[in-house]
Coordinates of C-alpha atoms in Angstrom, one line a residue:
M1 CA -7.7 0.6 5.4
R2 CA -10.8 0.2 3.3
S3 CA -12.4 3.0 5.3
F4 CA -12.0 6.5 3.8
D5 CA -12.5 9.5 6.2
L6 CA -10.7 12.7 5.0
E7 CA -11.6 14.6 8.1
F8 CA -10.1 11.9 10.3
S9 CA -6.9 12.0 8.3
K10 CA -6.8 15.8 8.5
E11 CA -7.2 15.6 12.3
L12 CA -4.3 13.1 12.5
A13 CA -2.3 15.6 10.4
A14 CA -3.1 18.4 12.8
R15 CA -1.8 16.3 15.7
G16 CA 1.4 15.5 13.9
L17 CA 0.6 11.9 13.2
I18 CA 1.0 12.0 9.5
A19 CA 4.3 12.5 7.8
I20 CA 6.1 11.5 11.0
T21 CA 9.3 10.8 9.2
Y22 CA 9.3 13.8 6.8
P23 CA 11.6 16.8 7.4
E24 CA 10.1 19.6 9.4
E25 CA 10.6 22.1 6.6
F26 CA 8.0 20.1 4.6
G27 CA 5.5 19.8 7.4
G28 CA 6.8 16.6 8.9
A29 CA 7.9 15.7 12.4
G30 CA 11.5 14.7 11.5
R31 CA 11.1 11.4 13.5
S32 CA 12.2 7.8 12.7
N33 CA 10.5 5.0 10.8
V34 CA 10.5 3.0 14.0
E35 CA 8.4 5.7 15.7
R36 CA 6.1 5.8 12.7
L37 CA 5.7 2.0 13.1
A38 CA 4.5 2.4 16.7
V39 CA 1.8 4.9 15.5
T40 CA 0.8 2.7 12.6
E41 CA 0.3 -0.4 14.8
E42 CA -2.0 1.5 17.1
L43 CA -4.1 2.9 14.2
L44 CA -4.4 -0.6 12.7
R45 CA -5.3 -2.2 16.0
A46 CA -8.0 0.4 16.6
G47 CA -9.4 -0.2 13.1
A48 CA -9.0 3.5 12.3
P49 CA -10.2 4.8 8.9
V50 CA -6.8 5.7 7.4
A51 CA -7.4 5.2 3.7
A52 CA -7.5 8.9 2.8
H53 CA -3.8 9.5 3.7
W54 CA -2.3 6.0 3.7
I55 CA -0.8 5.8 0.2
G56 CA 0.6 9.3 0.1
D57 CA 2.0 9.1 3.6
R58 CA 3.5 5.6 3.3
Q59 CA 5.2 5.7 0.0
I60 CA 4.6 8.7 -2.3
G61 CA 6.0 11.3 0.1
P62 CA 9.2 9.2 0.8
A63 CA 9.6 8.6 -2.9
I64 CA 9.4 12.3 -3.7
L65 CA 11.7 13.2 -0.8
R66 CA 14.3 10.6 -2.1
H67 CA 14.1 11.3 -5.8
G68 CA 11.9 14.3 -6.6
S69 CA 13.1 17.8 -7.6
R70 CA 13.0 20.5 -5.0
E71 CA 10.1 22.1 -6.9
L72 CA 8.1 18.8 -6.7
Q73 CA 9.0 18.4 -3.0
E74 CA 7.8 21.9 -2.1
E75 CA 4.6 21.4 -4.1
I76 CA 3.4 18.0 -3.0
V77 CA 5.0 16.9 0.3
P78 CA 3.5 19.6 2.5
R79 CA 0.0 18.7 1.1
I80 CA 0.5 15.1 2.0
A81 CA 1.6 16.1 5.5
S82 CA -1.5 18.2 6.0
G83 CA -3.8 15.5 4.7
E84 CA -4.9 17.6 1.8
A85 CA -3.3 15.5 -1.0
V86 CA -5.0 12.1 -1.5
F87 CA -3.1 9.7 -3.7
C88 CA -4.0 6.6 -5.7
L89 CA -1.6 4.2 -7.3
G90 CA -1.5 4.0 -11.1
M91 CA 0.5 0.8 -11.5
S92 CA -1.6 -2.2 -12.5
E93 CA -2.8 -2.5 -16.0
P94 CA -5.3 -4.8 -17.8
E95 CA -3.8 -8.1 -19.0
A96 CA -0.6 -7.4 -17.1
G97 CA -1.4 -9.1 -13.8
S98 CA 1.4 -8.5 -11.3
D99 CA 4.0 -7.9 -14.0
L100 CA 4.6 -4.2 -13.5
A101 CA 7.3 -4.2 -16.2
S102 CA 4.6 -4.9 -18.8
V103 CA 3.4 -1.3 -18.5
R104 CA 1.9 0.0 -21.8
T105 CA 0.7 3.4 -20.6
S106 CA 2.9 5.9 -22.6
A107 CA 4.3 9.3 -21.8
E108 CA 5.6 11.3 -24.7
P109 CA 7.7 14.5 -24.3
V110 CA 5.9 17.8 -25.4
D111 CA 6.7 21.4 -24.8
G112 CA 6.8 22.0 -21.1
G113 CA 6.2 18.4 -20.0
W114 CA 4.6 15.1 -21.1
R115 CA 1.5 13.7 -22.8
I116 CA 0.1 10.6 -21.1
N117 CA -2.1 8.0 -22.7
G118 CA -3.0 4.7 -21.2
H119 CA -5.3 2.6 -18.9
K120 CA -4.9 1.6 -15.3
I121 CA -7.0 -0.9 -13.3
W122 CA -7.7 -1.9 -9.7
T123 CA -6.8 1.7 -8.7
T124 CA -7.9 1.9 -5.0
Q125 CA -9.8 5.2 -4.1
A126 CA -9.1 6.8 -7.5
H127 CA -12.6 8.3 -7.4
R128 CA -11.6 10.2 -4.2
A129 CA -8.0 11.0 -5.0
T130 CA -6.6 14.4 -5.8
H131 CA -3.4 13.0 -7.3
A132 CA -2.2 9.8 -8.9
Y133 CA 1.2 8.2 -8.8
L134 CA 1.7 6.9 -12.3
L135 CA 4.2 4.5 -13.8
A136 CA 4.4 5.1 -17.6
R137 CA 6.7 4.1 -20.5
T138 CA 8.8 6.9 -21.8
G139 CA 11.2 4.8 -23.9
R140 CA 11.9 1.4 -25.5
G141 CA 15.0 -0.5 -24.5
G142 CA 16.4 -4.0 -24.8
R143 CA 14.5 -5.1 -21.6
K144 CA 10.9 -4.3 -20.7
H145 CA 12.2 -3.0 -17.4
D146 CA 13.9 -0.2 -19.2
G147 CA 12.3 3.1 -20.2
L148 CA 9.9 3.4 -17.3
T149 CA 9.3 6.7 -15.6
E150 CA 7.3 7.8 -12.5
F151 CA 4.9 10.8 -12.5
V152 CA 2.6 12.7 -10.3
V153 CA -0.7 13.4 -12.1
D154 CA -3.5 15.7 -11.1
M155 CA -6.7 13.5 -11.0
H156 CA -8.7 16.5 -12.1
A157 CA -6.7 17.2 -15.2
D158 CA -8.4 17.1 -18.6
G159 CA -8.4 13.6 -20.1
V160 CA -8.5 11.7 -16.8
S161 CA -11.6 9.5 -16.4
V162 CA -12.5 7.1 -13.6
T163 CA -14.9 4.1 -13.9
P164 CA -15.9 2.3 -10.7
I165 CA -15.3 -1.4 -10.1
V166 CA -18.0 -2.6 -7.6
D167 CA -17.0 -5.8 -5.7
L168 CA -19.3 -8.7 -4.9
A169 CA -20.4 -7.1 -1.6
G170 CA -21.5 -4.0 -3.5
E171 CA -18.7 -1.9 -2.2
H172 CA -16.7 0.6 -4.3
H173 CA -13.0 0.7 -3.5
F174 CA -11.5 -0.1 -6.9
N175 CA -11.6 1.7 -10.2
E176 CA -10.4 1.8 -13.8
V177 CA -8.6 5.0 -14.8
R178 CA -8.0 6.1 -18.3
F179 CA -5.6 8.8 -19.4
E180 CA -6.3 10.4 -22.8
N181 CA -3.8 13.0 -23.9
V182 CA -3.3 14.1 -20.3
L183 CA -0.7 16.9 -20.1
V184 CA 1.7 16.6 -17.1
P185 CA 4.2 19.4 -16.3
A186 CA 7.9 18.6 -16.6
H187 CA 8.6 19.0 -12.9
R188 CA 6.0 16.3 -12.0
V189 CA 8.5 13.5 -12.9
I190 CA 9.8 11.7 -9.9
G191 CA 13.5 11.1 -10.2
E192 CA 15.2 10.3 -13.5
V193 CA 13.4 9.8 -16.8
G194 CA 13.8 6.1 -17.7
A195 CA 14.9 5.0 -14.2
G196 CA 11.4 4.2 -12.9
W197 CA 11.9 0.5 -12.5
R198 CA 14.7 0.8 -9.9
Q199 CA 12.7 3.5 -8.1
V200 CA 9.5 1.6 -8.1
V201 CA 11.1 -1.5 -6.7
E202 CA 12.5 0.6 -3.9
Q203 CA 9.1 2.3 -3.3
L204 CA 7.3 -1.1 -3.1
S205 CA 9.6 -2.0 -0.2
F206 CA 7.8 0.9 1.7
E207 CA 4.5 -0.6 0.7
R208 CA 5.3 -4.2 1.5
G209 CA 7.2 -3.7 4.7
G210 CA 4.6 -2.1 6.9
A211 CA 2.4 -3.4 9.8
E212 CA -0.6 -3.4 7.5
R213 CA 0.8 -6.6 6.1
V214 CA 0.3 -8.2 9.5
L215 CA -2.4 -6.4 11.3
S216 CA -5.2 -6.0 8.7
S217 CA -7.0 -9.0 10.4
Y218 CA -6.1 -8.0 14.0
P219 CA -9.8 -7.4 15.0
V220 CA -10.4 -11.1 14.0
L221 CA -7.5 -12.2 16.2
V222 CA -9.1 -10.2 19.1
E223 CA -12.4 -12.0 18.6
L224 CA -10.5 -15.3 18.5
L225 CA -8.7 -14.6 21.7
T226 CA -12.0 -13.7 23.4
E227 CA -13.9 -16.7 22.2
T228 CA -11.0 -19.1 23.0
A229 CA -11.0 -17.8 26.6
R230 CA -14.7 -18.2 26.8
Q231 CA -14.7 -21.8 25.5
G232 CA -11.9 -22.7 27.9
D233 CA -11.5 -26.4 27.2
D234 CA -10.6 -26.7 23.5
R235 CA -6.9 -27.7 23.6
E236 CA -6.6 -27.7 19.9
L237 CA -7.9 -24.2 19.6
Y238 CA -5.5 -23.0 22.4
A239 CA -2.6 -24.6 20.5
L240 CA -3.7 -22.9 17.2
L241 CA -4.0 -19.6 19.0
G242 CA -0.6 -20.0 20.6
S243 CA 0.9 -20.6 17.2
L244 CA -0.7 -17.5 15.7
V245 CA 0.4 -15.3 18.6
A246 CA 3.9 -16.5 18.3
R247 CA 3.9 -15.9 14.5
L248 CA 2.6 -12.4 15.1
A249 CA 5.5 -11.7 17.5
V250 CA 8.0 -12.7 14.8
L251 CA 6.2 -10.7 12.1
R252 CA 6.2 -7.6 14.3
R253 CA 9.9 -8.1 14.8
L254 CA 10.3 -8.2 11.0
C255 CA 8.3 -4.9 10.7
F256 CA 10.7 -3.4 13.3
E257 CA 13.8 -4.5 11.3
V258 CA 12.4 -3.1 8.0
A259 CA 11.7 0.2 9.7
G260 CA 15.2 0.2 11.2
A261 CA 16.7 -0.5 7.7
M262 CA 14.8 2.5 6.3
D263 CA 16.1 4.7 9.1
A264 CA 19.6 3.6 8.0
G265 CA 18.8 4.9 4.5
Q266 CA 18.4 1.5 2.9
A267 CA 15.7 0.2 0.6
P268 CA 14.9 -3.2 2.3
V269 CA 13.5 -4.9 -0.8
Q270 CA 14.1 -8.5 0.3
Q271 CA 13.1 -8.1 3.9
A272 CA 9.9 -6.3 2.9
A273 CA 9.0 -9.0 0.3
A274 CA 9.6 -11.7 3.0
L275 CA 7.4 -9.8 5.5
K276 CA 4.6 -9.4 2.8
Y277 CA 4.8 -13.1 1.9
L278 CA 4.7 -14.4 5.5
G279 CA 2.1 -11.7 6.5
N280 CA -0.3 -12.9 3.7
A281 CA -0.2 -16.5 5.1
F282 CA -0.7 -15.3 8.7
E283 CA -3.7 -13.1 7.9
H284 CA -5.4 -15.8 6.0
D285 CA -4.7 -18.3 8.8
V286 CA -6.2 -15.9 11.4
V287 CA -9.5 -15.7 9.4
E288 CA -9.5 -19.5 9.0
A289 CA -8.9 -20.1 12.7
L290 CA -12.0 -18.2 13.6
R291 CA -14.0 -20.8 11.6
R292 CA -13.2 -23.3 14.4
T293 CA -15.3 -21.2 16.8
G294 CA -19.1 -20.7 17.0
L295 CA -18.7 -17.1 16.0
T296 CA -19.0 -17.8 12.3
R297 CA -22.2 -19.9 12.2
E298 CA -24.5 -16.9 11.8
A299 CA -22.0 -14.3 10.8
G300 CA -23.3 -11.6 8.5
P301 CA -21.3 -9.5 6.1
D302 CA -21.1 -6.7 8.7
S303 CA -19.6 -8.9 11.4
V304 CA -15.9 -9.0 12.1
F305 CA -15.6 -12.4 10.4
G306 CA -17.8 -11.3 7.4
E307 CA -15.7 -8.1 6.8
A308 CA -12.5 -10.1 7.1
L309 CA -13.7 -12.8 4.7
L310 CA -14.7 -10.2 2.1
A311 CA -11.3 -8.4 2.5
S312 CA -9.2 -11.6 2.6
P313 CA -8.8 -12.2 -1.2
A314 CA -6.9 -8.9 -1.4
F315 CA -4.4 -10.0 1.3
S316 CA -2.4 -12.0 -1.2
L317 CA -2.7 -9.6 -4.2
R318 CA -2.1 -6.1 -3.0
G319 CA 1.6 -5.2 -3.1
G320 CA 2.5 -8.2 -5.3
A321 CA 1.4 -11.8 -5.6
A322 CA 3.2 -14.6 -3.8
E323 CA 5.1 -15.7 -6.9
V324 CA 6.4 -12.2 -7.5
L325 CA 7.5 -11.9 -3.8
L326 CA 9.3 -15.3 -3.9
S327 CA 11.1 -14.2 -7.1
L328 CA 12.3 -11.0 -5.5
I329 CA 13.6 -12.9 -2.5
A330 CA 15.3 -15.5 -4.7
R331 CA 17.0 -12.9 -6.8
Q332 CA 18.3 -11.1 -3.8
E333 CA 19.6 -14.3 -2.3
A334 CA 21.4 -15.1 -5.5
R335 CA 23.2 -11.7 -5.3
S336 CA 24.3 -12.2 -1.7

């Protein structure tokens, strides 16, 4: 998912493998989330370069279909389905950590739309995106969760600037994005003005509940299986591998249940948070298990282990830190 290949995404779109769950009138296939899960698993197992379409297909399209106006649906959803629209997520802000409700980016009403001012950070692929999903504050209420609104912003609009954040490996995935008096048309609001918090929590269940929370380290697991079979006599390694394979089976079942809930019209916030939390631990444990073999002794940054190790810090951050996920699970349990 760190690999960006727009032509690959457009080829997937031409074969009907993007927007699988979208209505046919918007360029989709009208199929189920369970069927999308099957395609997603195969792409991840193959290590396919899916970053160009991933965010738009996974969560922005469904959010617009659920809450957007007909005008916004007709403008944006077919472009996601064709692989033409590339989205980044304007959620995280400096000094806010994982607390999305601390958004300070503001949106003020003006003639014909909104004026956006603010600063987002850790915005993946913003330097390649055509559009941004943006969470901004449109009002002040008694709680910081009130007065938030979701927007679709053109990344080429006047006042949008992108600054790269280069990681320790010298790679450029993340960015800072600033919005200075950016004008956004009125129809680019997703859903209700001020109802953004409820909608973003629902949308995050799309992000947290997918197979990418389980299979990002799948190439490492394949290497581990191969090396364990080659060594043959390490009983502890066999036991560890058996535990990982069993956990993977359970996590895949959870992915299936989340997809089924979405097909039933639900927003499976608790199930998705549980999957993300357990998937984080699993993916880290897969990488650590490979340390027990001889494959890591001279592993370079371009090896399977090296790539996984460089990517692993993000496992527990993207989509919400562990504390945030546990809080979501606890609040849901308290209500039930």
